[in-house]
Amino acid sequence: MSGLGKLLPSLRPESPDLLHLDFLRLLASYGIVLVHFRTNLLSPFAGREAIARNLDSFALCVDLFFVISGFVISWVYRDRIDGLGSYGRFLRKRVARLVPLHWATLLFFVLAWAAGTAVGASFDRAEKYDFDCLVPNLLMIHAWGVCGGPSFNSVSWSISAEMAMYAAFPLLFWAATRSVTGFALFFAALVAALYLFSGDQFWAERTYNLGVLRAFPGFCFGILLYRHRDRLARIAGARWWLAAAMVLFGAAAIAGTGKPWLLPLAYLIPLLGVAADMQGRVGPLVRSLAPGGRLTYSIYMLHPVVQSVFIVLIGRKLLALDGMGLTVWTLLAFPLVAVVGYLSLFLFEEPARRLMSGTSRRPSVDARGERISI
């Protein structure tokens, strides 16, 4: 058992200082899982189409991730990038964190297409197997407006957008340091312009079609939260306000509140999470669930694989489940996603990350350790 314990260690928080943000990351990742599992989950219920439309608002959890990412990267790298050499090392570590699982899930969907085509199987979403977008996926630029639709592991658009934010981080952080007021005014003007000139599609609904534009305001807001973290620490009862904001967001989303109205609340939640973390008061629920924040990226990237294999292939096609049977089967997929994510983290992602980043041992649990918000 000791050997297995070393291979599959217990989950521990990556930092003792940001437990509320880790807690938010875990909950937000399951918000995205809910969005993608909802059709099968709601199979036997009357009015399921209307309920499914409302639950789509939980897709704004991705925007919460972008805010947390801006804060966390600022927290970790605030004084670590001082030239081209350190910038290159920073990007190498970011690539090492994102690329292995991204490429692995991309390979899964390529092989799934090949196997399905060989046996003449039908695909629920055949349009996502767009091989014109294979190279952009490999290069992680498929959220930059170069693809004609969602492709392969379609949730990975946000990873493409994240990489663009990482590339721009030193410049953005420098600008926020040079004039935090000017940076705040820039952010406010940007969001106002996006609201006014979204066109036919609200800007926080973009994914493959310039999803990088969607990520930019959230990432900038995260940097602003870092710059104002001491002021945020003065918000009395921040962790209780955070709980209230989360309940309000969930209730408003279920009630069908439009995304333009919900997005400010999605930005407010990480603000209150930062405030709660800066105060250092942590309740038992947050403390117990915060270690699960380490699984966020794994859950996010692997839940489409679980959906394809466990829900669609096994549940719907092999077992011919429908109605309440399909609902129960889909409910089982929620904890399964965490199990698969845990195994992926320790057996694949961390070893691959150490190999690609040039480190030979597991990173220590440290407030300044390597972190990722998604």
GROMACS .gro file of C-alpha atoms in nm:
model
  374
    1MET     CA    1   0.000   0.000   0.000
    2SER     CA    2   0.290   0.237   0.069
    3GLY     CA    3   0.403   0.211  -0.292
    4LEU     CA    4   0.050   0.279  -0.413
    5GLY     CA    5   0.029   0.572  -0.173
    6LYS     CA    6   0.338   0.725  -0.330
    7LEU     CA    7   0.200   0.670  -0.678
    8LEU     CA    8  -0.149   0.797  -0.592
    9PRO     CA    9  -0.103   1.046  -0.307
   10SER     CA   10  -0.386   1.214  -0.122
   11LEU     CA   11  -0.507   1.546  -0.254
   12ARG     CA   12  -0.371   1.847  -0.072
   13PRO     CA   13  -0.427   2.215  -0.147
   14GLU     CA   14  -0.163   2.370  -0.366
   15SER     CA   15  -0.147   2.664  -0.128
   16PRO     CA   16  -0.279   2.729   0.223
   17ASP     CA   17  -0.351   3.089   0.125
   18LEU     CA   18  -0.607   3.056  -0.157
   19LEU     CA   19  -0.849   2.793  -0.032
   20HIS     CA   20  -1.163   2.985  -0.128
   21LEU     CA   21  -1.038   3.020  -0.485
   22ASP     CA   22  -0.957   2.648  -0.495
   23PHE     CA   23  -1.308   2.576  -0.367
   24LEU     CA   24  -1.454   2.800  -0.639
   25ARG     CA   25  -1.248   2.630  -0.906
   26LEU     CA   26  -1.386   2.290  -0.810
   27LEU     CA   27  -1.748   2.407  -0.802
   28ALA     CA   28  -1.709   2.596  -1.129
   29SER     CA   29  -1.564   2.292  -1.301
   30TYR     CA   30  -1.875   2.097  -1.205
   31GLY     CA   31  -2.086   2.385  -1.329
   32ILE     CA   32  -1.938   2.320  -1.673
   33VAL     CA   33  -1.991   1.945  -1.635
   34LEU     CA   34  -2.358   2.016  -1.558
   35VAL     CA   35  -2.389   2.223  -1.877
   36HIS     CA   36  -2.261   1.938  -2.093
   37PHE     CA   37  -2.436   1.653  -1.911
   38ARG     CA   38  -2.771   1.829  -1.881
   39THR     CA   39  -2.943   1.682  -2.188
   40ASN     CA   40  -2.892   1.324  -2.072
   41LEU     CA   41  -2.956   1.420  -1.709
   42LEU     CA   42  -3.296   1.570  -1.791
   43SER     CA   43  -3.407   1.288  -2.022
   44PRO     CA   44  -3.734   1.189  -1.846
   45PHE     CA   45  -3.853   1.533  -1.737
   46ALA     CA   46  -4.130   1.737  -1.896
   47GLY     CA   47  -4.016   2.078  -2.012
   48ARG     CA   48  -3.657   1.956  -2.030
   49GLU     CA   49  -3.577   2.183  -2.326
   50ALA     CA   50  -3.661   2.495  -2.125
   51ILE     CA   51  -3.469   2.369  -1.821
   52ALA     CA   52  -3.169   2.286  -2.040
   53ARG     CA   53  -3.172   2.638  -2.188
   54ASN     CA   54  -3.163   2.787  -1.839
   55LEU     CA   55  -2.884   2.558  -1.720
   56ASP     CA   56  -2.672   2.676  -2.012
   57SER     CA   57  -2.611   2.992  -1.807
   58PHE     CA   58  -2.371   2.787  -1.594
   59ALA     CA   59  -2.135   2.809  -1.893
   60LEU     CA   60  -2.036   3.145  -1.741
   61CYS     CA   61  -1.832   2.940  -1.491
   62VAL     CA   62  -1.562   2.952  -1.760
   63ASP     CA   63  -1.550   3.332  -1.719
   64LEU     CA   64  -1.505   3.283  -1.346
   65PHE     CA   65  -1.203   3.065  -1.431
   66PHE     CA   66  -1.049   3.343  -1.640
   67VAL     CA   67  -1.078   3.588  -1.349
   68ILE     CA   68  -0.921   3.342  -1.105
   69SER     CA   69  -0.647   3.270  -1.357
   70GLY     CA   70  -0.551   3.637  -1.382
   71PHE     CA   71  -0.529   3.660  -1.005
   72VAL     CA   72  -0.342   3.335  -0.950
   73ILE     CA   73  -0.083   3.396  -1.222
   74SER     CA   74  -0.022   3.742  -1.074
   75TRP     CA   75   0.007   3.588  -0.726
   76VAL     CA   76   0.262   3.330  -0.836
   77TYR     CA   77   0.463   3.524  -1.095
   78ARG     CA   78   0.447   3.880  -0.965
   79ASP     CA   79   0.824   3.906  -0.937
   80ARG     CA   80   0.947   3.605  -1.136
   81ILE     CA   81   0.947   3.744  -1.490
   82ASP     CA   82   1.220   4.002  -1.538
   83GLY     CA   83   1.357   3.924  -1.883
   84LEU     CA   84   1.333   3.705  -2.190
   85GLY     CA   85   1.489   3.408  -2.013
   86SER     CA   86   1.242   3.404  -1.724
   87TYR     CA   87   0.956   3.474  -1.967
   88GLY     CA   88   1.058   3.170  -2.171
   89ARG     CA   89   1.069   2.954  -1.858
   90PHE     CA   90   0.727   3.083  -1.758
   91LEU     CA   91   0.577   2.990  -2.095
   92ARG     CA   92   0.748   2.653  -2.091
   93LYS     CA   93   0.589   2.570  -1.756
   94ARG     CA   94   0.249   2.687  -1.876
   95VAL     CA   95   0.278   2.473  -2.189
   96ALA     CA   96   0.393   2.179  -1.978
   97ARG     CA   97   0.083   2.215  -1.761
   98LEU     CA   98  -0.169   2.244  -2.043
   99VAL     CA   99  -0.038   2.055  -2.344
  100PRO     CA  100  -0.012   1.690  -2.229
  101LEU     CA  101  -0.378   1.650  -2.137
  102HIS     CA  102  -0.493   1.870  -2.424
  103TRP     CA  103  -0.305   1.658  -2.675
  104ALA     CA  104  -0.418   1.335  -2.505
  105THR     CA  105  -0.787   1.427  -2.528
  106LEU     CA  106  -0.736   1.550  -2.884
  107LEU     CA  107  -0.586   1.210  -2.970
  108PHE     CA  108  -0.881   1.037  -2.804
  109PHE     CA  109  -1.132   1.215  -3.028
  110VAL     CA  110  -0.923   1.157  -3.340
  111LEU     CA  111  -0.908   0.784  -3.260
  112ALA     CA  112  -1.280   0.780  -3.173
  113TRP     CA  113  -1.358   0.927  -3.514
  114ALA     CA  114  -1.132   0.674  -3.686
  115ALA     CA  115  -1.285   0.378  -3.499
  116GLY     CA  116  -1.639   0.500  -3.553
  117THR     CA  117  -1.579   0.561  -3.922
  118ALA     CA  118  -1.427   0.216  -3.964
  119VAL     CA  119  -1.737   0.043  -3.827
  120GLY     CA  120  -1.986   0.280  -3.990
  121ALA     CA  121  -2.107   0.428  -3.662
  122SER     CA  122  -2.308   0.749  -3.646
  123PHE     CA  123  -2.187   1.046  -3.441
  124ASP     CA  124  -2.406   1.271  -3.229
  125ARG     CA  125  -2.197   1.573  -3.327
  126ALA     CA  126  -2.019   1.473  -3.644
  127GLU     CA  127  -1.933   1.835  -3.726
  128LYS     CA  128  -1.681   1.857  -3.442
  129TYR     CA  129  -1.451   1.610  -3.620
  130ASP     CA  130  -1.318   1.890  -3.839
  131PHE     CA  131  -0.972   1.792  -3.953
  132ASP     CA  132  -0.917   2.136  -4.104
  133CYS     CA  133  -0.888   2.246  -3.740
  134LEU     CA  134  -0.650   1.970  -3.630
  135VAL     CA  135  -0.333   2.177  -3.665
  136PRO     CA  136  -0.482   2.480  -3.486
  137ASN     CA  137  -0.580   2.244  -3.204
  138LEU     CA  138  -0.227   2.107  -3.188
  139LEU     CA  139  -0.089   2.462  -3.172
  140MET     CA  140  -0.356   2.573  -2.924
  141ILE     CA  141  -0.476   2.861  -3.142
  142HIS     CA  142  -0.824   2.723  -3.212
  143ALA     CA  143  -0.996   2.995  -3.004
  144TRP     CA  144  -0.838   3.269  -3.214
  145GLY     CA  145  -1.101   3.272  -3.487
  146VAL     CA  146  -0.923   3.029  -3.719
  147CYS     CA  147  -1.175   2.741  -3.695
  148GLY     CA  148  -1.521   2.722  -3.842
  149GLY     CA  149  -1.685   2.556  -3.542
  150PRO     CA  150  -1.626   2.360  -3.218
  151SER     CA  151  -1.372   2.087  -3.284
  152PHE     CA  152  -1.263   1.758  -3.124
  153ASN     CA  153  -1.251   1.820  -2.746
  154SER     CA  154  -1.460   2.130  -2.789
  155VAL     CA  155  -1.412   2.260  -2.433
  156SER     CA  156  -1.042   2.306  -2.504
  157TRP     CA  157  -1.115   2.641  -2.671
  158SER     CA  158  -1.066   2.798  -2.327
  159ILE     CA  159  -0.720   2.642  -2.298
  160SER     CA  160  -0.631   2.809  -2.627
  161ALA     CA  161  -0.759   3.138  -2.487
  162GLU     CA  162  -0.564   3.084  -2.163
  163MET     CA  163  -0.239   3.040  -2.354
  164ALA     CA  164  -0.296   3.374  -2.525
  165MET     CA  165  -0.346   3.532  -2.182
  166TYR     CA  166  -0.026   3.375  -2.051
  167ALA     CA  167   0.166   3.511  -2.347
  168ALA     CA  168   0.032   3.860  -2.278
  169PHE     CA  169   0.064   3.841  -1.898
  170PRO     CA  170   0.396   4.027  -1.849
  171LEU     CA  171   0.274   4.323  -2.052
  172LEU     CA  172  -0.065   4.331  -1.879
  173PHE     CA  173   0.088   4.301  -1.533
  174TRP     CA  174   0.338   4.576  -1.613
  175ALA     CA  175   0.054   4.803  -1.727
  176ALA     CA  176  -0.142   4.735  -1.408
  177THR     CA  177   0.167   4.805  -1.199
  178ARG     CA  178   0.252   5.123  -1.388
  179SER     CA  179  -0.095   5.273  -1.332
  180VAL     CA  180  -0.359   5.063  -1.158
  181THR     CA  181  -0.614   5.342  -1.208
  182GLY     CA  182  -0.541   5.359  -1.578
  183PHE     CA  183  -0.563   4.982  -1.605
  184ALA     CA  184  -0.898   4.984  -1.424
  185LEU     CA  185  -1.032   5.250  -1.660
  186PHE     CA  186  -0.910   5.046  -1.957
  187PHE     CA  187  -1.089   4.739  -1.821
  188ALA     CA  188  -1.413   4.931  -1.763
  189ALA     CA  189  -1.402   5.084  -2.113
  190LEU     CA  190  -1.332   4.742  -2.267
  191VAL     CA  191  -1.626   4.575  -2.093
  192ALA     CA  192  -1.856   4.864  -2.180
  193ALA     CA  193  -1.754   4.842  -2.546
  194LEU     CA  194  -1.810   4.466  -2.549
  195TYR     CA  195  -2.157   4.508  -2.403
  196LEU     CA  196  -2.246   4.782  -2.649
  197PHE     CA  197  -2.104   4.625  -2.962
  198SER     CA  198  -2.151   4.249  -2.914
  199GLY     CA  199  -2.357   4.216  -3.231
  200ASP     CA  200  -2.569   3.904  -3.279
  201GLN     CA  201  -2.380   3.703  -3.017
  202PHE     CA  202  -2.315   3.815  -2.661
  203TRP     CA  203  -1.939   3.835  -2.618
  204ALA     CA  204  -1.933   3.599  -2.316
  205GLU     CA  205  -2.080   3.324  -2.534
  206ARG     CA  206  -1.784   3.312  -2.771
  207THR     CA  207  -1.580   2.993  -2.778
  208TYR     CA  208  -1.403   2.882  -3.098
  209ASN     CA  209  -1.506   3.211  -3.261
  210LEU     CA  210  -1.264   3.447  -3.090
  211GLY     CA  211  -1.303   3.302  -2.743
  212VAL     CA  212  -0.974   3.472  -2.671
  213LEU     CA  213  -1.169   3.798  -2.672
  214ARG     CA  214  -1.396   3.654  -2.403
  215ALA     CA  215  -1.100   3.556  -2.186
  216PHE     CA  216  -0.926   3.893  -2.201
  217PRO     CA  217  -1.156   4.102  -1.973
  218GLY     CA  218  -1.175   3.829  -1.710
  219PHE     CA  219  -0.799   3.782  -1.702
  220CYS     CA  220  -0.747   4.159  -1.675
  221PHE     CA  221  -1.001   4.174  -1.392
  222GLY     CA  222  -0.809   3.901  -1.210
  223ILE     CA  223  -0.493   4.111  -1.233
  224LEU     CA  224  -0.688   4.407  -1.094
  225LEU     CA  225  -0.807   4.193  -0.803
  226TYR     CA  226  -0.446   4.108  -0.727
  227ARG     CA  227  -0.348   4.475  -0.733
  228HIS     CA  228  -0.637   4.557  -0.493
  229ARG     CA  229  -0.610   4.249  -0.274
  230ASP     CA  230  -0.528   4.450   0.040
  231ARG     CA  231  -0.837   4.665  -0.005
  232LEU     CA  232  -1.052   4.360  -0.071
  233ALA     CA  233  -0.934   4.216   0.260
  234ARG     CA  234  -1.131   4.495   0.432
  235ILE     CA  235  -1.469   4.367   0.311
  236ALA     CA  236  -1.641   4.266   0.632
  237GLY     CA  237  -1.777   3.910   0.631
  238ALA     CA  238  -1.641   3.838   0.283
  239ARG     CA  239  -1.688   3.462   0.306
  240TRP     CA  240  -2.057   3.507   0.391
  241TRP     CA  241  -2.105   3.750   0.105
  242LEU     CA  242  -1.932   3.493  -0.116
  243ALA     CA  243  -2.179   3.222  -0.011
  244ALA     CA  244  -2.470   3.458  -0.077
  245ALA     CA  245  -2.336   3.551  -0.422
  246MET     CA  246  -2.293   3.185  -0.515
  247VAL     CA  247  -2.649   3.100  -0.410
  248LEU     CA  248  -2.781   3.401  -0.598
  249PHE     CA  249  -2.591   3.305  -0.912
  250GLY     CA  250  -2.721   2.948  -0.902
  251ALA     CA  251  -3.079   3.057  -0.838
  252ALA     CA  252  -3.068   3.324  -1.110
  253ALA     CA  253  -2.922   3.080  -1.363
  254ILE     CA  254  -3.185   2.815  -1.290
  255ALA     CA  255  -3.456   3.082  -1.317
  256GLY     CA  256  -3.340   3.167  -1.668
  257THR     CA  257  -3.171   3.503  -1.609
  258GLY     CA  258  -2.990   3.612  -1.924
  259LYS     CA  259  -2.613   3.585  -1.945
  260PRO     CA  260  -2.559   3.961  -1.986
  261TRP     CA  261  -2.719   4.009  -1.643
  262LEU     CA  262  -2.544   3.711  -1.484
  263LEU     CA  263  -2.191   3.791  -1.601
  264PRO     CA  264  -2.129   4.071  -1.345
  265LEU     CA  265  -2.225   3.824  -1.074
  266ALA     CA  266  -1.982   3.569  -1.220
  267TYR     CA  267  -1.710   3.836  -1.184
  268LEU     CA  268  -1.823   3.931  -0.833
  269ILE     CA  269  -1.787   3.576  -0.701
  270PRO     CA  270  -1.406   3.551  -0.748
  271LEU     CA  271  -1.372   3.907  -0.613
  272LEU     CA  272  -1.536   3.791  -0.291
  273GLY     CA  273  -1.328   3.472  -0.302
  274VAL     CA  274  -1.011   3.680  -0.309
  275ALA     CA  275  -1.142   3.895  -0.024
  276ALA     CA  276  -1.220   3.586   0.184
  277ASP     CA  277  -0.876   3.438   0.117
  278MET     CA  278  -0.699   3.761   0.208
  279GLN     CA  279  -0.883   3.756   0.543
  280GLY     CA  280  -0.769   3.401   0.612
  281ARG     CA  281  -1.088   3.276   0.775
  282VAL     CA  282  -1.185   2.938   0.631
  283GLY     CA  283  -1.494   2.735   0.717
  284PRO     CA  284  -1.500   2.354   0.735
  285LEU     CA  285  -1.680   2.307   0.400
  286VAL     CA  286  -1.428   2.516   0.208
  287ARG     CA  287  -1.136   2.355   0.388
  288SER     CA  288  -1.257   2.004   0.308
  289LEU     CA  289  -1.334   2.069  -0.060
  290ALA     CA  290  -1.050   2.306  -0.149
  291PRO     CA  291  -0.800   2.023  -0.223
  292GLY     CA  292  -1.033   1.922  -0.507
  293GLY     CA  293  -0.929   2.240  -0.681
  294ARG     CA  294  -0.625   2.050  -0.803
  295LEU     CA  295  -0.857   1.837  -1.017
  296THR     CA  296  -1.015   2.133  -1.192
  297TYR     CA  297  -0.819   2.113  -1.517
  298SER     CA  298  -0.852   1.734  -1.528
  299ILE     CA  299  -1.228   1.745  -1.468
  300TYR     CA  300  -1.272   2.018  -1.725
  301MET     CA  301  -1.077   1.846  -2.001
  302LEU     CA  302  -1.183   1.487  -1.933
  303HIS     CA  303  -1.557   1.519  -1.875
  304PRO     CA  304  -1.625   1.519  -2.253
  305VAL     CA  305  -1.436   1.188  -2.271
  306VAL     CA  306  -1.644   1.046  -1.985
  307GLN     CA  307  -1.956   1.171  -2.158
  308SER     CA  308  -1.859   1.008  -2.489
  309VAL     CA  309  -1.760   0.671  -2.340
  310PHE     CA  310  -1.965   0.626  -2.023
  311ILE     CA  311  -2.287   0.811  -2.103
  312VAL     CA  312  -2.321   0.790  -2.482
  313LEU     CA  313  -2.139   0.472  -2.583
  314ILE     CA  314  -2.208   0.252  -2.280
  315GLY     CA  315  -2.524   0.407  -2.139
  316ARG     CA  316  -2.722   0.507  -2.444
  317LYS     CA  317  -2.592   0.278  -2.718
  318LEU     CA  318  -2.483  -0.046  -2.549
  319LEU     CA  319  -2.729  -0.048  -2.257
  320ALA     CA  320  -3.001   0.141  -2.451
  321LEU     CA  321  -3.080   0.350  -2.145
  322ASP     CA  322  -3.346   0.618  -2.165
  323GLY     CA  323  -3.568   0.815  -1.931
  324MET     CA  324  -3.496   0.778  -1.559
  325GLY     CA  325  -3.241   0.503  -1.625
  326LEU     CA  326  -3.034   0.746  -1.830
  327THR     CA  327  -3.071   1.011  -1.560
  328VAL     CA  328  -2.936   0.776  -1.292
  329TRP     CA  329  -2.654   0.665  -1.522
  330THR     CA  330  -2.562   1.029  -1.589
  331LEU     CA  331  -2.561   1.104  -1.216
  332LEU     CA  332  -2.306   0.825  -1.174
  333ALA     CA  333  -2.087   1.002  -1.429
  334PHE     CA  334  -2.042   1.306  -1.202
  335PRO     CA  335  -1.825   1.132  -0.938
  336LEU     CA  336  -1.666   0.921  -1.213
  337VAL     CA  337  -1.530   1.239  -1.370
  338ALA     CA  338  -1.348   1.320  -1.045
  339VAL     CA  339  -1.204   0.968  -1.022
  340VAL     CA  340  -1.080   0.979  -1.382
  341GLY     CA  341  -0.942   1.329  -1.319
  342TYR     CA  342  -0.757   1.213  -1.007
  343LEU     CA  343  -0.596   0.922  -1.191
  344SER     CA  344  -0.504   1.147  -1.481
  345LEU     CA  345  -0.345   1.407  -1.254
  346PHE     CA  346  -0.109   1.173  -1.073
  347LEU     CA  347  -0.046   0.902  -1.332
  348PHE     CA  348  -0.019   1.115  -1.645
  349GLU     CA  349  -0.036   1.493  -1.610
  350GLU     CA  350   0.216   1.550  -1.333
  351PRO     CA  351   0.479   1.310  -1.474
  352ALA     CA  352   0.436   1.463  -1.822
  353ARG     CA  353   0.452   1.810  -1.676
  354ARG     CA  354   0.775   1.740  -1.491
  355LEU     CA  355   0.925   1.593  -1.808
  356MET     CA  356   0.830   1.887  -2.027
  357SER     CA  357   0.924   2.154  -1.773
  358GLY     CA  358   1.259   1.996  -1.694
  359THR     CA  359   1.193   1.921  -1.326
  360SER     CA  360   1.260   1.581  -1.176
  361ARG     CA  361   1.031   1.573  -0.872
  362ARG     CA  362   0.681   1.662  -0.765
  363PRO     CA  363   0.636   2.031  -0.686
  364SER     CA  364   0.613   2.108  -0.317
  365VAL     CA  365   0.293   2.239  -0.166
  366ASP     CA  366   0.379   2.606  -0.140
  367ALA     CA  367   0.198   2.934  -0.166
  368ARG     CA  368   0.418   3.024  -0.459
  369GLY     CA  369   0.414   2.682  -0.621
  370GLU     CA  370   0.308   2.611  -0.978
  371ARG     CA  371  -0.065   2.659  -1.011
  372ILE     CA  372  -0.327   2.670  -1.282
  373SER     CA  373  -0.681   2.796  -1.252
  374ILE     CA  374  -0.842   2.560  -1.500
   0.00000   0.00000   0.00000
